[in-house]
Coordinates of C-alpha atoms and ligand atoms in Angstrom, one line a residue:
X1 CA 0.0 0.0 0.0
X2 CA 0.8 3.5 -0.4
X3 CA 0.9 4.9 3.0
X4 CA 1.3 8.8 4.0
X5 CA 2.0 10.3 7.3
X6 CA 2.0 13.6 7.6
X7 CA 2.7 15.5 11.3
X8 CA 1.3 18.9 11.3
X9 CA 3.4 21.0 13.7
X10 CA 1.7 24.4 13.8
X11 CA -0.5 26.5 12.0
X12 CA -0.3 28.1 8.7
X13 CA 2.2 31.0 9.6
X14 CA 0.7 34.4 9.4
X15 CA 3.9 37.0 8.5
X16 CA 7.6 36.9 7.6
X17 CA 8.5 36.9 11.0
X18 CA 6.3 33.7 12.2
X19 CA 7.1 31.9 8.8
X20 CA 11.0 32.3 10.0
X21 CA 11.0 31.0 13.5
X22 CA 8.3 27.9 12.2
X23 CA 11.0 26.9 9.5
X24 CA 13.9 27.2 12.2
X25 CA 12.6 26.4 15.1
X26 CA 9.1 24.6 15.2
X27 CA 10.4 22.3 12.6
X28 CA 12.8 20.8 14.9
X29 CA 10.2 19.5 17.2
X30 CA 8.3 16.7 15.0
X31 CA 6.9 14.4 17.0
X32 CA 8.5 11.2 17.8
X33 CA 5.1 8.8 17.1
X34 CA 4.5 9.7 13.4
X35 CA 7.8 8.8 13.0
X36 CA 7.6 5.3 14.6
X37 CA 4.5 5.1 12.5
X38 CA 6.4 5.5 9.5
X39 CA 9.5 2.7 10.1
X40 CA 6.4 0.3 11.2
X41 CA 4.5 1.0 7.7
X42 CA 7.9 0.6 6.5
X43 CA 8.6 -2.7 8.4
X44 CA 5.5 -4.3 7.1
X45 CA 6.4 -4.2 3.5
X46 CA 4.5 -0.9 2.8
X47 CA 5.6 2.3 0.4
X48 CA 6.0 5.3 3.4
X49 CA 5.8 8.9 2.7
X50 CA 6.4 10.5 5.9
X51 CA 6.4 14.4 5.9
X52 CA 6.2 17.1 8.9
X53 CA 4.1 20.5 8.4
X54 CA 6.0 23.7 9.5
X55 CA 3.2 26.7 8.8
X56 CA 4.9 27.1 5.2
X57 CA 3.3 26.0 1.7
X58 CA 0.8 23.7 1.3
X59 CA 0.7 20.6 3.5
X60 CA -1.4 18.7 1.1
X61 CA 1.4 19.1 -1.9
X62 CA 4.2 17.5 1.0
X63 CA 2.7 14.1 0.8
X64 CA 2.7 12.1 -2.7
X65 CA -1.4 11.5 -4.5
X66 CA -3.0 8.6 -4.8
X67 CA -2.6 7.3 -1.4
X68 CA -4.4 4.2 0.0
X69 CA -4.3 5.7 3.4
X70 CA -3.4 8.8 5.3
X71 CA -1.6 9.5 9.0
X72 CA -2.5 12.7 10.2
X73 CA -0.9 13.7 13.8
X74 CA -2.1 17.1 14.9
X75 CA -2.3 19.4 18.4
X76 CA -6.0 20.5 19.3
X77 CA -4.5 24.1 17.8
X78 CA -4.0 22.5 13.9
X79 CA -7.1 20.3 14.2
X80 CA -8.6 23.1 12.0
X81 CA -6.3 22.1 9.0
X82 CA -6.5 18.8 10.1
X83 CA -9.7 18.5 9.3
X84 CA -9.8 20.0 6.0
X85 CA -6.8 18.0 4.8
X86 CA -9.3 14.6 6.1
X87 CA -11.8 16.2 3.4
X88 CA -9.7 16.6 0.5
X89 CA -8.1 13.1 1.6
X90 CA -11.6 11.6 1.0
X91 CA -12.8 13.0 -2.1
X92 CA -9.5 10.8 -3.2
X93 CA -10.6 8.0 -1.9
X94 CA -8.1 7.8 0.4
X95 CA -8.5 6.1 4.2
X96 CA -8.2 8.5 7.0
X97 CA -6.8 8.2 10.2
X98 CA -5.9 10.8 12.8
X99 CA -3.6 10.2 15.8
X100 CA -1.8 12.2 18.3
X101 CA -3.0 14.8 21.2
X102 CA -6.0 16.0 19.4
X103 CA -7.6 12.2 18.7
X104 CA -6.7 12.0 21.9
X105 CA -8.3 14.3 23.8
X106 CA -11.8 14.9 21.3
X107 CA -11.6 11.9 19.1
X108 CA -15.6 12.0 18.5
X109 CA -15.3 15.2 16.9
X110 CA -12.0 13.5 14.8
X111 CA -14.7 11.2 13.5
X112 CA -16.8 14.0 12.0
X113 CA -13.9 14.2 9.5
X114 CA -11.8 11.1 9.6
X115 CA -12.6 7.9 9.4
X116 CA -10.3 6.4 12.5
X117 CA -9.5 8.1 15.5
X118 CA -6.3 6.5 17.3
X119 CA -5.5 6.6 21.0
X120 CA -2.7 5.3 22.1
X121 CA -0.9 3.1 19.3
X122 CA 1.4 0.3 19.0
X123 CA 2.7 -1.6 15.7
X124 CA -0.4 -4.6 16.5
X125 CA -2.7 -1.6 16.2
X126 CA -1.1 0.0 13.0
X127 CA -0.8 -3.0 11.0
X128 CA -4.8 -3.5 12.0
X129 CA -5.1 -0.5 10.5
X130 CA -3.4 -1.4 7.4
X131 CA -5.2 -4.5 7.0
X132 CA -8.1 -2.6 6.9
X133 CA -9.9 -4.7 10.4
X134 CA -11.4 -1.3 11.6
X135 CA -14.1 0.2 9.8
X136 CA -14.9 3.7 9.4
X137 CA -16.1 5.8 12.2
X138 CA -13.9 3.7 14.8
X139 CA -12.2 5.1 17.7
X140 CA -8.9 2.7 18.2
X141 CA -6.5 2.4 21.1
X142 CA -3.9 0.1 22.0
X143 CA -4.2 -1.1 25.5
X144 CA -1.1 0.9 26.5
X145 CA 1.3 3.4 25.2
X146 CA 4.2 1.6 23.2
X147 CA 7.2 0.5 24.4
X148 CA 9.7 -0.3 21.1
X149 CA 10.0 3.0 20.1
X150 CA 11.7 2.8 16.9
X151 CA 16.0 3.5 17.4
X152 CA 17.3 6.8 16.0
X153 CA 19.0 4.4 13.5
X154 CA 15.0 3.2 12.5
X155 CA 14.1 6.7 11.8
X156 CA 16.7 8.1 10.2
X157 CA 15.1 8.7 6.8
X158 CA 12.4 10.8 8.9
X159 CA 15.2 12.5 10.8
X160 CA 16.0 13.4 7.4
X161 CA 13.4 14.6 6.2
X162 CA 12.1 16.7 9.6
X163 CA 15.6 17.8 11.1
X164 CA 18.2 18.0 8.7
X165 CA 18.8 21.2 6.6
X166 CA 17.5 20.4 3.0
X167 CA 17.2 16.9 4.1
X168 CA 20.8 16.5 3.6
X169 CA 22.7 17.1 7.1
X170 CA 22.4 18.3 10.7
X171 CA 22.5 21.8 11.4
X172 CA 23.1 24.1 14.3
X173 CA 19.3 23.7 15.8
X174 CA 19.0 20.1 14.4
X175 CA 17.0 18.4 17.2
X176 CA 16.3 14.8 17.1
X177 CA 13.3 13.2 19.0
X178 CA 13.7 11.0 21.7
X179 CA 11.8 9.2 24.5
X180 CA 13.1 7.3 27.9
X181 CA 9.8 6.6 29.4
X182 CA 6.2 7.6 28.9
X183 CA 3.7 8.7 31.5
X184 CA 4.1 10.9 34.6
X185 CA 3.5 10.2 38.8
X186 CA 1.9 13.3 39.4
X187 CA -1.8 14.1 38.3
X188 CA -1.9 17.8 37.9
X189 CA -6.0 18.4 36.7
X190 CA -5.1 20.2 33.4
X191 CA -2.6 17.7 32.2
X192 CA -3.1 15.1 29.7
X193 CA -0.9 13.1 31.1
X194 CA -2.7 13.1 34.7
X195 CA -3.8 9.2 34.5
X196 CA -1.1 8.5 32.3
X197 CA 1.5 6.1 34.8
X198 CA 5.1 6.6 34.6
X199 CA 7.1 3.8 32.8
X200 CA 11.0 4.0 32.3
X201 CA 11.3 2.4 28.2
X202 CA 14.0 -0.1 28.1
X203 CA 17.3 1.3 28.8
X204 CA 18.9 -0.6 26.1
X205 CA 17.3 0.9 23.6
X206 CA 18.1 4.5 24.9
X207 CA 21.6 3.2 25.0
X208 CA 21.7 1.9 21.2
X209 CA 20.0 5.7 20.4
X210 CA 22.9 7.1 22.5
X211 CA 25.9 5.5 21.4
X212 CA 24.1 6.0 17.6
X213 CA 24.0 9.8 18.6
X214 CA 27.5 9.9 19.3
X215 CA 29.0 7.6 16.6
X216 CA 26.6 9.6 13.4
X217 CA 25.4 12.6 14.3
X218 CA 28.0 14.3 17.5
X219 CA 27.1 17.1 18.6
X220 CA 23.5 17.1 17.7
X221 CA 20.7 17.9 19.8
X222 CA 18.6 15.2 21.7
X223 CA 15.1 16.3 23.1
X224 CA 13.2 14.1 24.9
X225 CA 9.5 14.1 24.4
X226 CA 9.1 12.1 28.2
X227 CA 6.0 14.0 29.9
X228 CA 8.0 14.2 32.8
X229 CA 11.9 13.3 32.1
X230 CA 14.0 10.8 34.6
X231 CA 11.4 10.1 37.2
X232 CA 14.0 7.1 37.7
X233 CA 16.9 9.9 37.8
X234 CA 19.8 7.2 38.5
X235 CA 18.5 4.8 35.8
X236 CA 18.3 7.5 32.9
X237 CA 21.3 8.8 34.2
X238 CA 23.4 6.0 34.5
X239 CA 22.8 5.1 30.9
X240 CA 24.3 8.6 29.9
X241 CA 26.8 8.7 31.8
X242 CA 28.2 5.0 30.3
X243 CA 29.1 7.0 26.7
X244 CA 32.6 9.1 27.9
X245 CA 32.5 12.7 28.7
X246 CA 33.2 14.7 25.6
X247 CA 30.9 12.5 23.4
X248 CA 27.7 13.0 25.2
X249 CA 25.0 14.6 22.8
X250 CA 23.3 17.7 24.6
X251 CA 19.8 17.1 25.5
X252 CA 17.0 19.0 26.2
X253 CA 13.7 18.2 28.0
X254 CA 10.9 19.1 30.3
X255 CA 10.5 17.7 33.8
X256 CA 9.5 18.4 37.4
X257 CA 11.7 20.4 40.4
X258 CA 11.2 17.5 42.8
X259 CA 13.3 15.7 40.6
X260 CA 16.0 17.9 39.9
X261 CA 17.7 17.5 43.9
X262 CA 20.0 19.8 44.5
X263 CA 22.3 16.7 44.7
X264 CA 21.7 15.9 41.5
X265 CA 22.1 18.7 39.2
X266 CA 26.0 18.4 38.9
X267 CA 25.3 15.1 36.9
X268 CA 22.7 16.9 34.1
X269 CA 25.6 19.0 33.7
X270 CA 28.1 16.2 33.5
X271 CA 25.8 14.1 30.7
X272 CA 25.6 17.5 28.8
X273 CA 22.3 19.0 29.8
X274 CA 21.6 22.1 28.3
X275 CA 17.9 23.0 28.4
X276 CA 15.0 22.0 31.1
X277 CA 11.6 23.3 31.6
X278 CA 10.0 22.4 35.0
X279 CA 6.4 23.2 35.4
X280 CA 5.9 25.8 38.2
X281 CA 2.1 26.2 37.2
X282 CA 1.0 28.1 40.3
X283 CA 1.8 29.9 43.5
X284 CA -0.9 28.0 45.5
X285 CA -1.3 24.4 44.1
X286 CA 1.0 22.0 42.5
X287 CA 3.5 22.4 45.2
X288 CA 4.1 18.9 45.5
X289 CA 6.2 18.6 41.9
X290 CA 7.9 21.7 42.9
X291 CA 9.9 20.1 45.9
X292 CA 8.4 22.4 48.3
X293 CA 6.2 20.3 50.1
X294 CA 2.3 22.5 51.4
X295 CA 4.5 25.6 50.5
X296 CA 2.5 28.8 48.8
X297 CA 2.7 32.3 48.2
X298 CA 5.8 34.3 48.4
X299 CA 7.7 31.6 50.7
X300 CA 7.4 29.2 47.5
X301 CA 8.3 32.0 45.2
X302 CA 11.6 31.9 47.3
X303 CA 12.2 28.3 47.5
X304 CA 11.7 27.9 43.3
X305 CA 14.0 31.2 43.1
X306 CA 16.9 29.7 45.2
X307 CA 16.3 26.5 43.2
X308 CA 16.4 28.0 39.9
X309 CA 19.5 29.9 40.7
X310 CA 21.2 26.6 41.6
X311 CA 20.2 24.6 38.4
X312 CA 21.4 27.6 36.3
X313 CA 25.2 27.0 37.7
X314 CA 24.9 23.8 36.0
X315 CA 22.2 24.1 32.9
X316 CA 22.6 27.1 30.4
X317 CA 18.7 27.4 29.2
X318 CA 16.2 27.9 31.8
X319 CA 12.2 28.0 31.0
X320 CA 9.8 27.7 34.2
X321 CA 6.0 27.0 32.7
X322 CA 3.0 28.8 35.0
X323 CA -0.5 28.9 34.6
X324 CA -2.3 31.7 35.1
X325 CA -6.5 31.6 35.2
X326 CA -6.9 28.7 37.5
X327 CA -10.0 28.8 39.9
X328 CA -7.1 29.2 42.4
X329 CA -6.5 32.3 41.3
X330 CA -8.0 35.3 42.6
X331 CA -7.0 39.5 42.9
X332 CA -4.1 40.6 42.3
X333 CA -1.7 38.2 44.0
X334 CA -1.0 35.6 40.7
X335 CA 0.0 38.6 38.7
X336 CA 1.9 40.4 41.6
X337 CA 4.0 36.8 42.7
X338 CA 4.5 35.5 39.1
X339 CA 6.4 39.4 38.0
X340 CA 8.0 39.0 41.7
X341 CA 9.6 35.7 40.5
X342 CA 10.4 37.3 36.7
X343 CA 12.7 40.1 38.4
X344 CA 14.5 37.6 40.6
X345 CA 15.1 34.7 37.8
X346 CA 16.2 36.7 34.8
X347 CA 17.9 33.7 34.1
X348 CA 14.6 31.9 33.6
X349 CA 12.4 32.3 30.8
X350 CA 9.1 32.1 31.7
X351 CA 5.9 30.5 29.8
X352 CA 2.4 32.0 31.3
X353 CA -0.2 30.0 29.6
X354 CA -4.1 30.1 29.7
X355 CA -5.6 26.9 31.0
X356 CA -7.8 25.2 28.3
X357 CA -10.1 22.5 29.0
X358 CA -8.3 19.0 26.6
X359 CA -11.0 16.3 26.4
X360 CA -10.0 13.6 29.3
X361 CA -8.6 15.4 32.2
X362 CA -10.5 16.6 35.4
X363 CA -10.6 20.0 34.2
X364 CA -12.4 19.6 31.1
X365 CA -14.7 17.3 33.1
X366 CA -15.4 20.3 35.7
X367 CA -15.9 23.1 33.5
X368 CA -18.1 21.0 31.2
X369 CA -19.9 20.1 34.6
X370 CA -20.4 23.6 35.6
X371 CA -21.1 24.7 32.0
X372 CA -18.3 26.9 31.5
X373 CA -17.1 26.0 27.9
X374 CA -17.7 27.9 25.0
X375 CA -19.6 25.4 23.2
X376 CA -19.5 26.8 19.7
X377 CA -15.7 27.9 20.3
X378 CA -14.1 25.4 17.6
X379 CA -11.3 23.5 19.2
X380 CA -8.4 25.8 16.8
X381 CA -8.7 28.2 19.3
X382 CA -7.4 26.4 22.1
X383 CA -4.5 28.2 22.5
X384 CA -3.1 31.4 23.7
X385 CA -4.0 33.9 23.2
X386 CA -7.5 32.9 23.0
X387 CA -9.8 32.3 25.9
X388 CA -12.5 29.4 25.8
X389 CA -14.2 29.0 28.8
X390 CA -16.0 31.3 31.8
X391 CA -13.2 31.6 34.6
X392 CA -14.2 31.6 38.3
X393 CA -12.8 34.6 39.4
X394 CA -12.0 37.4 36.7
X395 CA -14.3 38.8 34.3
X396 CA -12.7 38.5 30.6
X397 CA -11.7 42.4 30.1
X398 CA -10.2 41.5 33.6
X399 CA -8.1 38.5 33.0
X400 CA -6.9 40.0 29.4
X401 CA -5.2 43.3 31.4
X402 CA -3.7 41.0 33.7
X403 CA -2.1 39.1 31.2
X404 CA -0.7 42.2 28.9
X405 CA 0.2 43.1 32.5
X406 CA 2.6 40.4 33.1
X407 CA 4.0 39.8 29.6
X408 CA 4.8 43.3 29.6
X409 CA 6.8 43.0 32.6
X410 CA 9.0 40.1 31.3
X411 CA 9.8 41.7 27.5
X412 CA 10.4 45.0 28.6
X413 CA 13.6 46.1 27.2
X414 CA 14.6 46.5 30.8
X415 CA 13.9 42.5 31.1
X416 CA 15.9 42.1 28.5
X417 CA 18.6 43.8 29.1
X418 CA 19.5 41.6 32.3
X419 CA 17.7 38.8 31.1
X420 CA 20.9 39.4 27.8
X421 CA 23.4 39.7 30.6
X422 CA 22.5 36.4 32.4
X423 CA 24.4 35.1 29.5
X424 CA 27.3 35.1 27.7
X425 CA 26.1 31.9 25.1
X426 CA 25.7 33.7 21.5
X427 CA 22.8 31.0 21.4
X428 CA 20.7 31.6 24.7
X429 CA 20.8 34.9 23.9
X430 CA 19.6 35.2 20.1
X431 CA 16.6 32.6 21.7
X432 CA 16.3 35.2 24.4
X433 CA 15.9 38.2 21.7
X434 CA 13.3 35.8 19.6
X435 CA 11.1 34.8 22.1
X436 CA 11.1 38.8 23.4
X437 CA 9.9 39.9 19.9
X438 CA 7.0 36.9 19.5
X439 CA 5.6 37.8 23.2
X440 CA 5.7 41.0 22.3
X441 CA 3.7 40.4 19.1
X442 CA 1.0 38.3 21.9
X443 CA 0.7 41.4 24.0
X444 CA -0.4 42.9 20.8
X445 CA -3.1 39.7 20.3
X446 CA -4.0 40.1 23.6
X447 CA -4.6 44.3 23.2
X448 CA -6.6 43.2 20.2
X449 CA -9.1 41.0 22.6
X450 CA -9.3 42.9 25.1
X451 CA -10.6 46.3 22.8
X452 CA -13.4 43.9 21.5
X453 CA -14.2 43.4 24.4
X454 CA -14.9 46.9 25.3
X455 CA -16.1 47.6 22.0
X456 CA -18.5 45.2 20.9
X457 CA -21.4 44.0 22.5
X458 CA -22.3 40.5 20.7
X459 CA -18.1 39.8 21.8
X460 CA -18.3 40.6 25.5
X461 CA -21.8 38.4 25.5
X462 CA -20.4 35.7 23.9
X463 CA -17.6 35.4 26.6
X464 CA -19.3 35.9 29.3
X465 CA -21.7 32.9 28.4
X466 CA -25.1 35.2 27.6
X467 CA -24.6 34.2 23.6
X468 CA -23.5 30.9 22.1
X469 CA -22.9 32.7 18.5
X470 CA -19.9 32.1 17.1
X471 CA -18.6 36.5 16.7
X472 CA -17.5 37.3 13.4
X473 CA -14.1 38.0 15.1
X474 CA -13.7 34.4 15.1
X475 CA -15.2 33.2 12.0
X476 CA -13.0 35.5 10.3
X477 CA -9.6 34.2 12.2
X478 CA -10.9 31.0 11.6
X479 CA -11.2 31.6 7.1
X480 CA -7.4 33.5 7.9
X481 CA -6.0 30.3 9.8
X482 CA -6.7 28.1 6.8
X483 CA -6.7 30.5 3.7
X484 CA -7.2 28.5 1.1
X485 CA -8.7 25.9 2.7
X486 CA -11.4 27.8 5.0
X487 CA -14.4 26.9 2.6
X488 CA -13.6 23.2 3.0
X489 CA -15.1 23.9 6.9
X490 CA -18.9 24.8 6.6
X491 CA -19.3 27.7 10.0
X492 CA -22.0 25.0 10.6
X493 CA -19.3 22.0 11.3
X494 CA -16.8 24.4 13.4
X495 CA -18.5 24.0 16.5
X496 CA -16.8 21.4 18.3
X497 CA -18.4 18.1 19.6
X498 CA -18.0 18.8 23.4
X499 CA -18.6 15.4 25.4
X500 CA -17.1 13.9 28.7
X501 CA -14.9 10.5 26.9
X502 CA -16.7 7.3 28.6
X503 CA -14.4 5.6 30.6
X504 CA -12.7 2.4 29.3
X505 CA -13.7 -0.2 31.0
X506 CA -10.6 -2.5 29.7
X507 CA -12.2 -4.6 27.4
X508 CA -10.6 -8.1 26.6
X509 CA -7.5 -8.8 29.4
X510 CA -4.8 -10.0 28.1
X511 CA -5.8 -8.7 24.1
X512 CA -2.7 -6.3 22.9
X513 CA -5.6 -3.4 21.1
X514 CA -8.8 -2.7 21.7
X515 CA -11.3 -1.3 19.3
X516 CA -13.0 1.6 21.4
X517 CA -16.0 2.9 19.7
X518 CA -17.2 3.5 23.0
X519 CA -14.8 4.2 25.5
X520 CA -11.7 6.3 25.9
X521 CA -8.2 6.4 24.9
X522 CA -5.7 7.2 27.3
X523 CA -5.7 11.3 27.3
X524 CA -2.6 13.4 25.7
X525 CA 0.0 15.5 26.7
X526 CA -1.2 19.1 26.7
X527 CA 1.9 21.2 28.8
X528 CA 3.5 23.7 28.0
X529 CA 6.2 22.8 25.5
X530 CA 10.3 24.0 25.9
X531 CA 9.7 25.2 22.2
X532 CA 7.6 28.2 22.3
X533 CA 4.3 27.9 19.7
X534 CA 3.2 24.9 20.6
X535 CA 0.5 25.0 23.7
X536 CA 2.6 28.2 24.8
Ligands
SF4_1 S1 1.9 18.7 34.1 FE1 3.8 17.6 34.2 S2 4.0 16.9 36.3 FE2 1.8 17.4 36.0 S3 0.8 15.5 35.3 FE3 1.5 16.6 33.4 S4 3.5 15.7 33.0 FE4 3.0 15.2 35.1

C-alpha cells in the first residue's frame, strides 16, 4: 500500500516573522510517534511517505497522491487544518486516520472528519489498520502506550526529512526526538498526562539511540519528548553517563523540580544537559512537583527562586512553565508573585499560559460540569492567546489586562537587558531576543481582545456565556487560519463536539488493542512545550 504520514506541527504561519522562527525552530520538534509510525509501515512491507508540516506552503502538496491511506498527527490548535486536509483526503478515496493529542483528547469530533480516530498506538494496532480490520467511524487504542520505540537508527530517513537542513545534514538547531519513558506520577487536573502512569522504556534501547548519537550525528541535539523526564533519575542517568565525557549529545527536556535534587544537578551538567523546563504552574497548588512540600505564596516564590538559581550554575537554558486563570487564582496576587519571581530569575524564561479545558482530564470534566465552555468555540482556538471557557474569578476584560500586565513585565527592554546579561552563550541569547519579539507580538493579540471586548457587545456576551454565537471576530480568524482551505469547513461543522470520553472499561485482558468505539483512549500530553508555539 501507499501509506502517507504527515505531522502537522503548527498553524499556517501568518507573517515573515512567524514563517522564519516555524521553519527554524518549530520544525525541529516533530513528533516522535509519526515517526515510529512511518518505520512500522515501512517494516511491514509498505511504500512510506512521511512528511512534517511547519506553517509554510501547502501541506497537502508535502505528501505524494493517490494514497491508499493517510496519518495525520495534529495538536487541538491545527485540528482546523487537520480536518480540511481529512476532506480533501476523502474526495480521493483515500483512508483516514488521525492520531496524536488532538484524537486524543476529542476523538468523537475527529470522526466528524476522519474515518479512525487513534489513542494510544502500538505496531499490532497499525498493522490493523493497514489490513483494513477497523471500519470507518472507529475510535482505536492500543491497551497501552508503546514500548519499542523505533532506534534513531530506524528513523533516520524521517530525521532526514524533519531535522536535517535540506534533508541532507544536521544543522546548528538540528534536534532529534527522543523518548526514555512515557507517563508521569503526578496528576496535575489540566494535564493530559494526569492518569497516564510513569514507565521508564527499556534502557537498552536509549543506550543503542545514545551511542548512535555519538557515533553519526556528534554534537547534535537530543530532546526528549518524556511527559516528565528521569522520574528514575539514576537509571536514565546512569545510561548517559556510560558514553565518555566529551561525546555525550546535549539534550534538552521538560520535567518536574522535585526531581531535579539539588544533589543531582552536577550530573545533568556532567551528561551535557543544556535545556530544562519544569512546570511551576502556580503559587498555590502543585506544590508537591515543585519540591516544596504545602508551601505557597511568596515563601514558594523563594524556594523555586533559590532552586532555579542553583540549576542555572549547572544548565545554560532555563524555562519555568506557569499557569495563570486557575480557579485558584483570585485578585491581584497571581499577577503580583509571578512578576516578583520574573525580576529575581532573569535567568529563567518564563511561559504563562491560559488553562484550556483537553478532552480527558478533570478540568475539562469540571468546567463541562459547571457549563463553563464555550460550546460553539471550535477546538483551533485552544490556545493562547484565545480564551475558551468562563473563569471563576475574573471577568474576561479583567483576566486580558492582567495578562498584557505580566507579559509586559517580562519583555520589557529593561527585562531584556538583564535577562541578555544572564548570558554570555551567543545562542541563549539570540533565543532570548526571539522569544522577546514573539511575546511582544501576543501582548499585541491580547490588546486586540481585550478592545473587542470593550467595543463590541455581541463579543463581550459571547464570553461571558449570555450568547453561544460564534462572533465574526472568530469566523474570520478561523477563514485567515486556513486561507485557502477555509471553505472546505462549513461555520455549521466548526462548533466542536464537546462530550465527557466514557471511561474504558478495559475490554478483553490480556488482548494487545482494543477497538473503542465506546470508551476512551488514554488522554494526551497538553503542557507547556520547551519550544515556544506549541501550547505556549
Ligand atoms: S503537568 Fe507535568 S507533572 Fe503534571 S501530570 Fe502533566 S507531565 Fe506530570
Amino acid at each position: 500500500m501507499k501509506v502517507g504520514i504527515l505531522d502537522i506541527l503548527t498553524t499556517p504561519s501568518s507573517s515573515w516573522a512567524e514563517t522564519a522562527y516555524n521553519g527554524v525552530l518549530t520544525k525541529q520538534y516533530a513528533c516522535i510517534t509519526p515517526q515510529a509510525i512511518a518505520v512500522w509501515c515501512r517494516q511491514l512491507g509498505h511504500r512510506t511517505h512521511y512528511a512534517t508540516y511547519h506553517g509554510t506552503g501547502d501541506p497537502k502538496r508535502l505528501l505524494s497522491n493517490d494514497l491508499d491511506l493517510v496519518f495525520i498527527g495534529a495538536y487541538t490548535q491545527a485540528s482546523a487544518l487537520a480536518y480540511a486536509l481529512a476532506k480533501l483526503y476523502r474526495r480521493e478515496g483515500t483512508r483516514t486516520v488521525i492520531g496524536g493529542p488532538h484524537a486524543k483528547a476529542f476523538p468523537r469530533d475527529c470522526l466528524r472528519f476522519f474515518d479512525i480516530a487513534v489513542g494510544e498506538c502500538d505496531k499490532a494496532l497499525i498493522a490493523d489498520i493497514l489490513k483494513g480490520i477497523f471500519g470507518p467511524g472507529t475510535i482505536v487504542s492500543s491497551r497501552k502506550p508503546f514500548d519499542d520505540v523505533p532506534t534513531i537508527e530506524e528513523r533516520m530517513p524521517e530525521i532526514r526529512a524533519s531535522a536535517f537542513f535540506r534533508q541532507r545534514h544536521p544543522f546548528r538547531l538540528t534536534t532529534i526526538p527522543v523518548l526514555a519513558s512515557m507517563g508521569c506520577p503526578y496528576a496535575c487536573n489540566f494535564c493530559v498526562d494526569w492518569n497516564n502512569p510513569y514507565r521508564l522504556l527499556p534502557t537498552e534501547r536509549l543506550a543503542a539511540d545514545l551511542r548512535y548519537a555519538s557515533a553519526h550525528l556528534p554534537g547534535v541535539m537530543l530532546g526528549y519528548q518524556d511527559p516528565n523526564f528521569a522520574v528514575k533519575f539514576d537509571q536514565v542517568l546512569d545510561v548517559m553517563e556510560s558514553l565518555p565525557q566529551g561525546r555525550r549529545n546535549p539534550y534538552i527536556m521538560e520535567t518536574s523540580l522535585t526531581i531535579l535534587r539539588s544533589d543531582r544537578v552536577m550530573r545533568l551538567r556532567d551528561t551535557h544537559c543544556v535545556a530544562v523546563a519544569p512546570g511551576v504552574e502556580s503559587w498555590s497548588e502543585y506544590s508537591n512537583k515543585a519540591g516544596v512540600g504545602r508551601t505557597t505564596g511568596l515563601e514558594k516564590v523563594d524556594r523555586v527562586v533559590e532552586h532555579l538559581a542553583l540549576l542555572h550554575e549547572f544548565v545554560p537554558y532555563l524555562q519555568a512553565n506557569f499557569m495563570f486563570g486557575l480557579d485558584v487564582d483570585e485578585g491581584d496576587q497571581p499577577i503580583a508573585l509571578t512578576k516578583e519571581f520574573m525580576s529575581r530569575t532573569p535567568f529563567v524564561w518564563p511561559v504563562v499560559n491560559i488553562p484550556h479545558p483537553f478532552g480527558g482530564t478533570p478540568l475539562f470534566d469540571r468546567y463541562l460540569n459547571e457549563s463553563r465552555i464555550l460550546t460553539s468555540m471550535p477546538f483551533a482556538f485552544y490556545y493562547s492567546p484565545h480564551l475558551v471557557t468562563r473563569l471563576k474569578n475574573y471577568t474576561p476584560p479583567v483576566f486580558y489586562q492582567k495578562l498584557i500586565d505580566v507579559f509586559s513585565h517580562f519583555t520589557s527592554a529593561a527585562m531584556l537587558r538583564r535577562r541578555l546579561a544572564t548570558t554570555d552563550r551567543g545562542a541563549v541569547r539570540a533565543i532570548h531576543i526571539v522569544r522577546t519579539l514573539v511575546k511582544r507580538k501576543r501582548i499585541r493579540a491580547f490588546q486586540r481582545l481585550l478592545h473587542m471586548l470593550n467595543t463590541n457587545r455581541q463579543f463581550r456576551a459571547f464570553h461571558e456565556g449570555e450568547s453561544s454565537s460564534l462572533p465574526e471576530f472568530y469566523q474570520q480568524a478561523y477563514d485567515r487560519m486556513l486561507g485557502p482551505y477555509a471553505s472546505l469547513i462549513s461555520r455549521a461543522e466548526r462548533s466542536p463536539l464537546l462530550e465527557r470520553a466514557p471511561v474504558d472499561d478495559g475490554g478483553d485482558v490480556g488482548a494487545s488493542r482494543t477497538s473503542l468505539a465506546d470508551s476512551a483512549p488514554a488522554p494526551p500530553r497538553a503542557r507547556a512545550s520547551l519550544v515556544a508555539g506549541r501550547t505556549e
